[in-house]
mmCIF file of C-alpha atoms in Angstrom:
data_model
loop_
_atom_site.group_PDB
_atom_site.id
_atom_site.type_symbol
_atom_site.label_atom_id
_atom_site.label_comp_id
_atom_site.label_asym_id
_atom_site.label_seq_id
_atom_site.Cartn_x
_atom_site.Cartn_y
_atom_site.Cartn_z
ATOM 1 C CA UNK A 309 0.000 0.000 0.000
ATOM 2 C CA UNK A 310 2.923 2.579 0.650
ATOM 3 C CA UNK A 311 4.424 1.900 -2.634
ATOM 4 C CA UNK A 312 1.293 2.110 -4.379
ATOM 5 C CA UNK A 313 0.449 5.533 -2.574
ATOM 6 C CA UNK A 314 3.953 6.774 -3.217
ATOM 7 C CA UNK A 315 4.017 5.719 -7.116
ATOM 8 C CA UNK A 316 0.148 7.622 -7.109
ATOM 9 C CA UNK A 317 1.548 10.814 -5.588
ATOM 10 C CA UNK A 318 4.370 10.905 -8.483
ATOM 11 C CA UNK A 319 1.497 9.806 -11.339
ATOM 12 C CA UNK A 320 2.419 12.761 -13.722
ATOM 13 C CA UNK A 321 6.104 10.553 -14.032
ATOM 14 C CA UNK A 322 5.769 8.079 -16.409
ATOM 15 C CA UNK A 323 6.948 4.792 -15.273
ATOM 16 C CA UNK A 324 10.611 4.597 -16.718
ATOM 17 C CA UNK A 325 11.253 8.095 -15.262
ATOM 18 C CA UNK A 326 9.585 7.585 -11.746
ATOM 19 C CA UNK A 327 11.511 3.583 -11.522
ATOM 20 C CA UNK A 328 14.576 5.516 -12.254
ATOM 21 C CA UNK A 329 14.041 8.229 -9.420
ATOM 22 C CA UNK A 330 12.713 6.011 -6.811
ATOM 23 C CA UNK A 331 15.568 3.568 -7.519
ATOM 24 C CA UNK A 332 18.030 6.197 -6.638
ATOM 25 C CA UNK A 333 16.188 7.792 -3.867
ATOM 26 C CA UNK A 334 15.912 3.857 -2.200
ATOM 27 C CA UNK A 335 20.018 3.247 -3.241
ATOM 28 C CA UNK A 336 20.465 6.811 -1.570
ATOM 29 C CA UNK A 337 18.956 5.436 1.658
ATOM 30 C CA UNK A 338 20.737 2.254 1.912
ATOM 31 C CA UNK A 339 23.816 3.730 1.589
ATOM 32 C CA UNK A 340 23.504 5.495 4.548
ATOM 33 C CA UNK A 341 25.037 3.995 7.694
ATOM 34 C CA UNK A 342 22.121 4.114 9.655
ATOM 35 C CA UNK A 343 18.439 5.008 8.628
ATOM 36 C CA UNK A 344 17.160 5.990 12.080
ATOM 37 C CA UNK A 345 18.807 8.769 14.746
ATOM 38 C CA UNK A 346 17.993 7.026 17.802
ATOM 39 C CA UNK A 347 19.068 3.583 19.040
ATOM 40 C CA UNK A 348 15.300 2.459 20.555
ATOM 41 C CA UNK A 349 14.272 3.353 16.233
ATOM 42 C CA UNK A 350 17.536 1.519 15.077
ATOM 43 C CA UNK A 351 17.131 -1.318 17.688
ATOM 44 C CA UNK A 352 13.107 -1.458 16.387
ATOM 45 C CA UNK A 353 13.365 -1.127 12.930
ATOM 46 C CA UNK A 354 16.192 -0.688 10.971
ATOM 47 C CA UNK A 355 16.642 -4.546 10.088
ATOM 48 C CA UNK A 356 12.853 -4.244 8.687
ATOM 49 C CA UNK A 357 13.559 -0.622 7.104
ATOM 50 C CA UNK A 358 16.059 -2.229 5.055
ATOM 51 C CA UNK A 359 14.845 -5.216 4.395
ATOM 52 C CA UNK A 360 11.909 -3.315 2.789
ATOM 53 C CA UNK A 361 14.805 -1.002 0.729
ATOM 54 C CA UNK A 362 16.043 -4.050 -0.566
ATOM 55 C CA UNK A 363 12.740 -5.601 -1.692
ATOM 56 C CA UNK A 364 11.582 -2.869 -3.349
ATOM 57 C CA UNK A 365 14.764 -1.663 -5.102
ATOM 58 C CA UNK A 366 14.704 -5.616 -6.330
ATOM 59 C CA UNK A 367 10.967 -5.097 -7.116
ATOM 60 C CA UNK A 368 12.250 -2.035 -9.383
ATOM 61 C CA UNK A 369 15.421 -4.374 -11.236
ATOM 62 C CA UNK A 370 17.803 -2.509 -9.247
ATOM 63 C CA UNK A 371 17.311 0.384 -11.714
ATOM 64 C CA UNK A 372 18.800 3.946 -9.961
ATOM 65 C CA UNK A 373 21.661 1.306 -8.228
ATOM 66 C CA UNK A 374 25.803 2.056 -8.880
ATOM 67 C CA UNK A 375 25.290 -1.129 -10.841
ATOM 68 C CA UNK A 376 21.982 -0.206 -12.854
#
């Protein structure tokens, strides 16, 4: 549902242009050390948080990625 509601509030993208962007923004975000300031977020949810970067940035064929 949040991917659906993000990809909806970027509809006037067409879908190369918005895989491409969200791909980076996601790559962006996992290359960060940590996604959360505090430890009681980090110790919550970072191992979901980026378990969910890496499904969807699969979901979008890595596009956006150093490799892509």
């Amino acid at each position: 549902a949040y991917v659906a509601g993000v990809r909806e509030e970027y509809a006037h993208l067409d879908e190369e242009t918005f895989r491409r962007g969200r791909a980076q923004v996601l790559a962006s975000l996992a290359e960060r050390p940590t996604l959360f300031r505090t430890d009681h977020a980090r110790d919550r949810w970072e191992a979901a948080a980026r378990a969910n970067l890496a499904a969807e940035l699969a979901a979008l064929g890595g596009v956006g990625s150093a490799a892509g």
